[in-house]
Coordinates of C-alpha atoms and ligand atoms in Angstrom, one line a residue:
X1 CA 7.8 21.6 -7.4
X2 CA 4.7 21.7 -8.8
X3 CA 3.6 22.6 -12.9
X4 CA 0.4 23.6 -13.0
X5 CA -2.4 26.0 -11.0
X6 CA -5.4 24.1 -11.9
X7 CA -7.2 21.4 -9.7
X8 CA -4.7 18.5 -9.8
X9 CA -1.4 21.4 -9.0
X10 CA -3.1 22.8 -6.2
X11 CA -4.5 19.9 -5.4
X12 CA -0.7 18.1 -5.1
X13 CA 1.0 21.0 -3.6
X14 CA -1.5 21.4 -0.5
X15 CA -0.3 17.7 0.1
X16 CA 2.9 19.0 1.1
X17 CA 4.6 17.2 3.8
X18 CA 6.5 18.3 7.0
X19 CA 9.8 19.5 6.4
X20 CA 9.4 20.2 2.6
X21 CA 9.5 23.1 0.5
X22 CA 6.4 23.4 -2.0
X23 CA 6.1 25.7 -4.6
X24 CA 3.4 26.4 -7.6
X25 CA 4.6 27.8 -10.9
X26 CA 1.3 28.8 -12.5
X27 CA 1.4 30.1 -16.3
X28 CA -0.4 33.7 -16.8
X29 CA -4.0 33.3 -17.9
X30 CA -4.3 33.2 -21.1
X31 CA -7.0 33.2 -24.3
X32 CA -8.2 29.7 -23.6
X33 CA -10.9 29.4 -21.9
X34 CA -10.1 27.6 -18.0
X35 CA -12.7 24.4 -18.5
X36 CA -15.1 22.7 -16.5
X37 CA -17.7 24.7 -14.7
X38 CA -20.2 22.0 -13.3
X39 CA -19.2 20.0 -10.2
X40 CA -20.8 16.9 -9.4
X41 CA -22.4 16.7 -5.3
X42 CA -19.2 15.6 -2.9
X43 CA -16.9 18.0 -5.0
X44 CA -17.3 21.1 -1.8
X45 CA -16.5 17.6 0.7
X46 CA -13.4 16.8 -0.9
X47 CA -12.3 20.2 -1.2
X48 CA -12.3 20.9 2.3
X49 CA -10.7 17.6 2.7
X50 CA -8.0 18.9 0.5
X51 CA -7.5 22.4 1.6
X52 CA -8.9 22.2 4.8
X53 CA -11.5 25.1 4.5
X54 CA -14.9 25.7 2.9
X55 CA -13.8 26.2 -0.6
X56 CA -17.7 27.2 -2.4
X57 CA -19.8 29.5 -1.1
X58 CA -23.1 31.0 -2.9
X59 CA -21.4 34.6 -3.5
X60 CA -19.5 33.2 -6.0
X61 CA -20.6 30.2 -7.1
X62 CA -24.1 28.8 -7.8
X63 CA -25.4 25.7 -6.1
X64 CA -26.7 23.3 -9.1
X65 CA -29.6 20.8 -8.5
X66 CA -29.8 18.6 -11.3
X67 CA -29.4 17.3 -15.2
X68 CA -31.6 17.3 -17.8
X69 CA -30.9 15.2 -21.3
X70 CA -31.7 14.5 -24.3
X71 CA -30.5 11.7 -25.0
X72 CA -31.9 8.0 -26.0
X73 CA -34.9 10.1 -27.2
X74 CA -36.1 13.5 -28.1
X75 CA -37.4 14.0 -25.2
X76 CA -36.2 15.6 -21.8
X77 CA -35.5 13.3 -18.8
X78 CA -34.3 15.5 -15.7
X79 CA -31.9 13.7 -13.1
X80 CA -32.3 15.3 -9.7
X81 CA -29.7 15.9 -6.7
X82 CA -32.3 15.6 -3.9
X83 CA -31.8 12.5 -3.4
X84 CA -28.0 12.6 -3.9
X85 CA -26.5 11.5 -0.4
X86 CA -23.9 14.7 -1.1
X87 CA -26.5 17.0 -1.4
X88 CA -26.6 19.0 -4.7
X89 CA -23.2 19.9 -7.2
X90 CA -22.2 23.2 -8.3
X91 CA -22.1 25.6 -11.4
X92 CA -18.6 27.7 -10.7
X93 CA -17.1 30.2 -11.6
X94 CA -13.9 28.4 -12.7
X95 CA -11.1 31.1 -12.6
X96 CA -12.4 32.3 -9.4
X97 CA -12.8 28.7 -8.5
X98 CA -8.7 28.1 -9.3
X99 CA -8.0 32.0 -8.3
X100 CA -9.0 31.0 -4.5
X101 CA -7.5 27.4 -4.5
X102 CA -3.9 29.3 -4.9
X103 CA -5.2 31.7 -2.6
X104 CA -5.4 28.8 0.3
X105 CA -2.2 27.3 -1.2
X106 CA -0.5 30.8 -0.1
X107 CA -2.1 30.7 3.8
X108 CA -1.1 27.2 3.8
X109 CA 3.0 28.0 3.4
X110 CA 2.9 27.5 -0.3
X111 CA 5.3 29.2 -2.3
X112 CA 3.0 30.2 -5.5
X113 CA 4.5 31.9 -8.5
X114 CA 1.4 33.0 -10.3
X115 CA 2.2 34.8 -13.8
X116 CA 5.4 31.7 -14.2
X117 CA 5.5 29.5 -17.5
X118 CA 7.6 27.0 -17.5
X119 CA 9.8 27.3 -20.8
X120 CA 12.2 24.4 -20.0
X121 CA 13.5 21.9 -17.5
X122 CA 16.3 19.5 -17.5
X123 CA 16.8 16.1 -15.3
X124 CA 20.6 16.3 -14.3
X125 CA 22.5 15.1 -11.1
X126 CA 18.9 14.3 -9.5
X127 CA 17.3 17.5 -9.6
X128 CA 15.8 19.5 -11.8
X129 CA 16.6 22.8 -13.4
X130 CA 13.5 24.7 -14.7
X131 CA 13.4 27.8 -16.5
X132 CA 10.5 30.5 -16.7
X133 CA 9.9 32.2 -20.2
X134 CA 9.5 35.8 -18.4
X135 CA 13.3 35.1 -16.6
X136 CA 15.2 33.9 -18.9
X137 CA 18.5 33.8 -17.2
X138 CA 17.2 32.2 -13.8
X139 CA 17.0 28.6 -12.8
X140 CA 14.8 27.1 -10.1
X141 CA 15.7 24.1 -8.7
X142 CA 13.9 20.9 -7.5
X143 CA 14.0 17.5 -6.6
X144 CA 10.4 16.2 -8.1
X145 CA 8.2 17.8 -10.1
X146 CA 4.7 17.2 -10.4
X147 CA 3.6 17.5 -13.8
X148 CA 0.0 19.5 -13.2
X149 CA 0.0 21.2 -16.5
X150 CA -3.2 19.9 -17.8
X151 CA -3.8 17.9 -21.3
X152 CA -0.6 19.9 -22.3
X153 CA 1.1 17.7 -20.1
X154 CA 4.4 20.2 -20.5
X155 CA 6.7 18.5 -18.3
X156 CA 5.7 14.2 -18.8
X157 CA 6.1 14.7 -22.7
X158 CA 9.5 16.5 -22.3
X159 CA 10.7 13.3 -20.7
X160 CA 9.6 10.7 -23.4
X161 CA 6.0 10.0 -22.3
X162 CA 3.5 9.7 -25.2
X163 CA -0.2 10.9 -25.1
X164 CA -2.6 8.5 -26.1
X165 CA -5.6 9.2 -27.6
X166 CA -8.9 7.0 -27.8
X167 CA -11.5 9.1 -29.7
X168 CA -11.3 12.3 -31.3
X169 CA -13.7 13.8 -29.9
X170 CA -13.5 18.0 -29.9
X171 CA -15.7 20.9 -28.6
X172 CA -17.1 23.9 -30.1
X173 CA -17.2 25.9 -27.1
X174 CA -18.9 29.5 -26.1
X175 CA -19.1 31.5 -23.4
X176 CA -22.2 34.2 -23.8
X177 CA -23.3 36.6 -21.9
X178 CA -26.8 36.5 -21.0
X179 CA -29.5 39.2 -21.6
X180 CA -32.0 37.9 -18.6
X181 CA -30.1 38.4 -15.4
X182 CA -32.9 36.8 -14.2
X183 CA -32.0 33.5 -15.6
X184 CA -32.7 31.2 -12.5
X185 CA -31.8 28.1 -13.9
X186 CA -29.7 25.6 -11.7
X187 CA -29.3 22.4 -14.3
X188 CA -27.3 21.0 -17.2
X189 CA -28.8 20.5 -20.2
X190 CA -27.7 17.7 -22.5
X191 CA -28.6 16.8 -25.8
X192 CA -27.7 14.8 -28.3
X193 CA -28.1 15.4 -32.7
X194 CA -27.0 13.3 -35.5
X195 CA -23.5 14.6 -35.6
X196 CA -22.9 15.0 -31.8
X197 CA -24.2 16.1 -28.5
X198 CA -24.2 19.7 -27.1
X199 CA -24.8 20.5 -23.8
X200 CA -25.3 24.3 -21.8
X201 CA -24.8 25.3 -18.4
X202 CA -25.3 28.4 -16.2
X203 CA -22.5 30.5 -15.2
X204 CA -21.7 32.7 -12.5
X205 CA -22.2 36.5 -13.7
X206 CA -24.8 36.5 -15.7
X207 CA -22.8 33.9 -18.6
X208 CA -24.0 30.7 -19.6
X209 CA -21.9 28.0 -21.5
X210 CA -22.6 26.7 -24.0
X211 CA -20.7 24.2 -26.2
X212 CA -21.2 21.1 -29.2
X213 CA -18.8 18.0 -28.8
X214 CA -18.6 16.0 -32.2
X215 CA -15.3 14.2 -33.5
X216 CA -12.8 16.5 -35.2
X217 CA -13.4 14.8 -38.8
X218 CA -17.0 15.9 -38.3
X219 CA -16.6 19.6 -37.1
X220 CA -17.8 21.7 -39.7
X221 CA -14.7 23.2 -41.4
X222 CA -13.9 27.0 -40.1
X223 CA -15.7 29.3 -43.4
X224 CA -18.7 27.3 -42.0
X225 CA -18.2 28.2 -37.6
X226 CA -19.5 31.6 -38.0
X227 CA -22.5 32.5 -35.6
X228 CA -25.3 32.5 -38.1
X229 CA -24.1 29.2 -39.4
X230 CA -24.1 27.7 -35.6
X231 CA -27.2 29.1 -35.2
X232 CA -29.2 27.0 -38.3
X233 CA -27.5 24.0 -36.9
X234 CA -29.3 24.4 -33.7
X235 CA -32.5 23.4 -35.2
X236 CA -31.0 20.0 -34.3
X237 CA -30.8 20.4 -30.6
X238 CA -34.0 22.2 -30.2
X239 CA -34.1 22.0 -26.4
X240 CA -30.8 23.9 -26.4
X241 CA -31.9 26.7 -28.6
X242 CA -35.2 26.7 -27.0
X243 CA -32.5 27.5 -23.4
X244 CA -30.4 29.8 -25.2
X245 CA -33.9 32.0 -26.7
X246 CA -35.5 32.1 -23.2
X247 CA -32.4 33.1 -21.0
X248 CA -31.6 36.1 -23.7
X249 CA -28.5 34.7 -25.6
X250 CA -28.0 33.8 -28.9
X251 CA -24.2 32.0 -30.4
X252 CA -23.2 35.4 -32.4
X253 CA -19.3 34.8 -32.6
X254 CA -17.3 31.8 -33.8
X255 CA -16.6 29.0 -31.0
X256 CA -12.7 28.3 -29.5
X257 CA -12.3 24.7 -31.0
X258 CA -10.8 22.3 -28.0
X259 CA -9.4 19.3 -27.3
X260 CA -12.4 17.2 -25.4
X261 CA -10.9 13.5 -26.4
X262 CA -10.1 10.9 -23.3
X263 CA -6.7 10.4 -23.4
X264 CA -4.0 9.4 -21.2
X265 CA -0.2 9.3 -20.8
X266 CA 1.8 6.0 -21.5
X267 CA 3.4 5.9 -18.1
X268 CA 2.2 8.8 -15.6
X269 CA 5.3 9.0 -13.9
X270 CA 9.3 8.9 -14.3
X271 CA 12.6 10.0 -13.1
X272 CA 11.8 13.1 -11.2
X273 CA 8.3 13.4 -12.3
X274 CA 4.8 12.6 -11.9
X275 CA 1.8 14.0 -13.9
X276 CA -1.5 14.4 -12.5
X277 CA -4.7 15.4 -13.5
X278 CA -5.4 16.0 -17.2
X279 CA -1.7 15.9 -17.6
X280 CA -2.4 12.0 -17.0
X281 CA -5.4 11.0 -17.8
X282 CA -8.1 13.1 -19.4
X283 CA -11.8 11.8 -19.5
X284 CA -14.7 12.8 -21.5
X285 CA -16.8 15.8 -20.8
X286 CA -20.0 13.9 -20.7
X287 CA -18.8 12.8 -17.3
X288 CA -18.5 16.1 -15.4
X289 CA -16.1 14.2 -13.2
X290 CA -12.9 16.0 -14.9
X291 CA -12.1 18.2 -11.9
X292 CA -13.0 15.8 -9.4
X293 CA -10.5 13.5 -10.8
X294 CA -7.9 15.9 -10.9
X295 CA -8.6 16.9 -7.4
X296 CA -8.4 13.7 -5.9
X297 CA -5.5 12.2 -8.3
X298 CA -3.3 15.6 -7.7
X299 CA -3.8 15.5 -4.1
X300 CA -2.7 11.6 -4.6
X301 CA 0.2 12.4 -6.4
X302 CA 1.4 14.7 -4.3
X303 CA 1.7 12.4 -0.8
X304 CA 3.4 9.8 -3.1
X305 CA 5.8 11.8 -3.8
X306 CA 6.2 13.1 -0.5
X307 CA 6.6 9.8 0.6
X308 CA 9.7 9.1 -2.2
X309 CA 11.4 11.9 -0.8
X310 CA 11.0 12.1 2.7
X311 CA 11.3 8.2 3.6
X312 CA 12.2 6.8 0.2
X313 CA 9.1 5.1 0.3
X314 CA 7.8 4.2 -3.5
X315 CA 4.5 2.4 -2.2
X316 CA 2.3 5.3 -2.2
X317 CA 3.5 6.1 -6.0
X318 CA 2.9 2.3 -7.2
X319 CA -0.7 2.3 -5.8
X320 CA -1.7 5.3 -7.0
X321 CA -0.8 4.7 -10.3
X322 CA -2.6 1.5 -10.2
X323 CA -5.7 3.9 -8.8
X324 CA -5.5 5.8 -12.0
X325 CA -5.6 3.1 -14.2
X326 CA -8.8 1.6 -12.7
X327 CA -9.9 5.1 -13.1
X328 CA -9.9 5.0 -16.5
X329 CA -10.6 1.6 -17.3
X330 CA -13.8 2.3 -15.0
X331 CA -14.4 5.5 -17.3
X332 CA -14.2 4.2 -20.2
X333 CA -16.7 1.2 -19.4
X334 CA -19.3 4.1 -18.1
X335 CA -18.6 6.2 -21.3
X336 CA -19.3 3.6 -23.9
X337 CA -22.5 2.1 -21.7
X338 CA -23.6 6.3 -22.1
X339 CA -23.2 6.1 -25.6
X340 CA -24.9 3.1 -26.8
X341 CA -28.2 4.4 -25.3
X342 CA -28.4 6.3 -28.3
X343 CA -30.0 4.2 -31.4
X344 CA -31.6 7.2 -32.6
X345 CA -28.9 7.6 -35.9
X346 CA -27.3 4.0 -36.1
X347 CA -26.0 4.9 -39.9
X348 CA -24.6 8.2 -38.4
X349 CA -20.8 8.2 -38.5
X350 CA -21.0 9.9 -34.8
X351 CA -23.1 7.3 -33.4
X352 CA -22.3 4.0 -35.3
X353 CA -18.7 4.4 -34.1
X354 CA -19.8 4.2 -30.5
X355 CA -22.3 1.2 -30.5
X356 CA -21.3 -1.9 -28.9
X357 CA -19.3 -0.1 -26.5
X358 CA -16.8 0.9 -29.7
X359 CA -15.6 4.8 -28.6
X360 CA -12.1 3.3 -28.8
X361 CA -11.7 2.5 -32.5
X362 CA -11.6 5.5 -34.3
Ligands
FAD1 C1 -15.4 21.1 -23.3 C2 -15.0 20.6 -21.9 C3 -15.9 20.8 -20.8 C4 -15.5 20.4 -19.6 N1 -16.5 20.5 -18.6 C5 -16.2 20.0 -17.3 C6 -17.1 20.1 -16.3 O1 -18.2 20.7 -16.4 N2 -16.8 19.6 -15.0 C7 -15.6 19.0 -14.8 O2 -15.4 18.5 -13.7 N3 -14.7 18.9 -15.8 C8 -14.9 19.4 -17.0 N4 -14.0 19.3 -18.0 C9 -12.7 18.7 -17.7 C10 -11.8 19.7 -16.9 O3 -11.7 20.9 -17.7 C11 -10.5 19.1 -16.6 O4 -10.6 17.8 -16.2 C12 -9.8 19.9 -15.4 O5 -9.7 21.2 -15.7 C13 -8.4 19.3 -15.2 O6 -7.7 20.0 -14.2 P1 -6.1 20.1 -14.3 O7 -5.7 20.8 -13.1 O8 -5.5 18.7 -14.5 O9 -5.7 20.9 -15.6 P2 -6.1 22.4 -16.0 O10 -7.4 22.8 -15.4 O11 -6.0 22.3 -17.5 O12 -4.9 23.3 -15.5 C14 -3.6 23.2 -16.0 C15 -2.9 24.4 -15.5 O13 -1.5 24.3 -15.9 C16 -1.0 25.6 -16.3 N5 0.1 25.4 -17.3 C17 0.0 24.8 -18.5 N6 1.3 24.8 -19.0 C18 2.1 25.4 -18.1 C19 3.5 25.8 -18.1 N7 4.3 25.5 -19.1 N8 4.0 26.4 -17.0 C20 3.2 26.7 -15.9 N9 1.9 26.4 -15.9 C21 1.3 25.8 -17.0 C22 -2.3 26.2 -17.0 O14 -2.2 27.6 -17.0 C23 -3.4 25.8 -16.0 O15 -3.4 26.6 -14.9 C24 -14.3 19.7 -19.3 C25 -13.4 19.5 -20.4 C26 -13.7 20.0 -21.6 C27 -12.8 19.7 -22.8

């Protein structure tokens, strides 16, 4: 069984083995925003690794060819893809993006239950017996469960597994519509301010995200997060509002505050259970590598556990929970060598607590 229709669940569940029943309980869409919208080059090769079938294509999705930051100073450096051995990355449309994953999942023998939140589950006689909030009185059973169910992580948290946090890092996070349909940028834009960074990024459909990542001591308090009050504090990241002016869109309406911090689970897996994705380990959105991770961790997660049931094997499950640690030992070495090229505000309390590679005490 598999929590989750994001990345890392459909990811595990199209690792389904011979011989095994697979299915995908996906909670109903809901207010929050479904995250992550640039994917780095290799992300279209490992997807039709996964899933065995081209899963981007340029009706939906817009092919992305670069970064530009502000960062160690004011002004813009642009990082290019051309030279990127993958080839360029990609700007999705994310519920499309998750909407045709499940999609596969379905041609694939997958048993998904789109619309199905998990409102309980209990470990007894070696299987599991789940419960959905819109059936009240019915119980699926399973052997294993795959815990998929994003930072949330719904299932590994029942079972006595804490969530560690390192920073506190939070987003401010829009999605506007843009006036200029004609908007034909292809390229994140990143740029750091005194109290933060914020970053924008082209959408599918004529949107364009756009969002400010501070930590949550820091975020203005909520009488100040109306949209003439975000829009003063943009005279800080003047490349961004200079983006947001020319491509017709201006931050009118309060932000959806999110969890953005990196974070992980004290033990990714138990009795019955593994978690993948942002269920295990969550990483910081400077990275873009969010979905990535979740694709190639889920799809990890879910041959090690076919390999516990069908051959009792536990191998598989012990190395990829060494993967993920390296993972994030490796992300967290990257994050705080990001960080420290910014000198521009040492006294700021944003900036002085991540010099000398210090994101972890806060
Ligand atoms: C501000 C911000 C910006 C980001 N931008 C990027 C980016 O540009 N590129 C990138 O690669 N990554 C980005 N990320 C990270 C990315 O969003 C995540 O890493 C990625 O979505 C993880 O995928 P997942 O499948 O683990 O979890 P999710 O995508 O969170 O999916 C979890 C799924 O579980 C379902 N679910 C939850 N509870 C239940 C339940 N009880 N029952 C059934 N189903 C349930 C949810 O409905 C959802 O479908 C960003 C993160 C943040 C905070």
């Amino acid at each position: 069984m598999v929590v989750g229709g994001g990345p890392a669940g459909a990811a595990a569940a199209a690792a389904r083995a011979e011989g095994l029943d697979v299915e995908l309980l996906c909670a109903p869409r809901g207010f929050r925003p479904a995250l992550g919208e640039s994917l780095p080059p290799g992300t279209d090769r490992l997807l039709h690794d996964i899933f065995g079938a081209s899963m981007l294509n340029h009706q939906q999705h817009r092919a992305s060819f670069g970064n530009r930051s502000a960062w160690g100073t004011a002004d813009v450096e642009a990082t290019q893809f051309v030279d990127n051995p993958f080839g360029h990355g990609w700007h999705v449309d994310r519920p499309a993006l998750d909407e045709s994953l499940l999609d596969r999942l379905r041609t694939l023998g997958v048993r998904v239950r789109s619309g199905a939140r998990v409102a309980g589950q209990e470990w007894t006689d070696d299987q599991w017996r789940i419960c959905l909030n819109d059936h009240p009185g019915t119980a699926i059973r399973a052997r294993a469960i795959v815990d998929a169910t994003g930072r949330g992580a719904r299932i590994a948290r029942s079972q006595g597994a804490r969530r560690r946090r390192l920073d506190r890092l939070v987003a401010a996070y829009w999605m506007l519509i843009i006036a200029d349909a004609g908007d034909d940028d292809c390229t994140t834009l990143v740029e750091a301010v005194p109290d933060g960074w914020w970053y924008t990024t082209p959408v599918p459909g004529h949107r364009r995200v756009v969002a400010f990542l501070t930590d949550s001591d820091l975020m203005p308090p909520r009488v100040a997060r109306t949209g003439p009050d975000w829009h003063e504090r943009l005279a800080h990241a003047p490349h961004i509002r200079d983006r947001l002016a020319s491509s017709g869109s201006r931050l009118y309406s309060s932000p959806v505050i999110l969890d953005a911090a990196v974070a992980h689970l004290d033990h990714p897996a138990g009795c019955g259970w593994v978690a993948a994705g942002d269920a295990a380990v969550s990483f910081d959105p400077l990275s873009s590598q969010g979905i990535l991770t979740a694709l190639m961790m889920g799809h990890g997660a879910g041959h090690a556990v076919a390999a516990v049931l069908t051959r009792a094997d536990q191998q598989p499950l012990i190395r990829w929970g060494a993967e993920y640690a390296r993972l994030l030992e490796a992300h967290l070495r990257l994050q705080a060598a990001y960080y420290a090229l910014v000198r521009r505000w040492p006294t700021a309390p944003f900036w002085a607590r991540r010099q000398n590679g210090n994101c972890r005490r806060m």
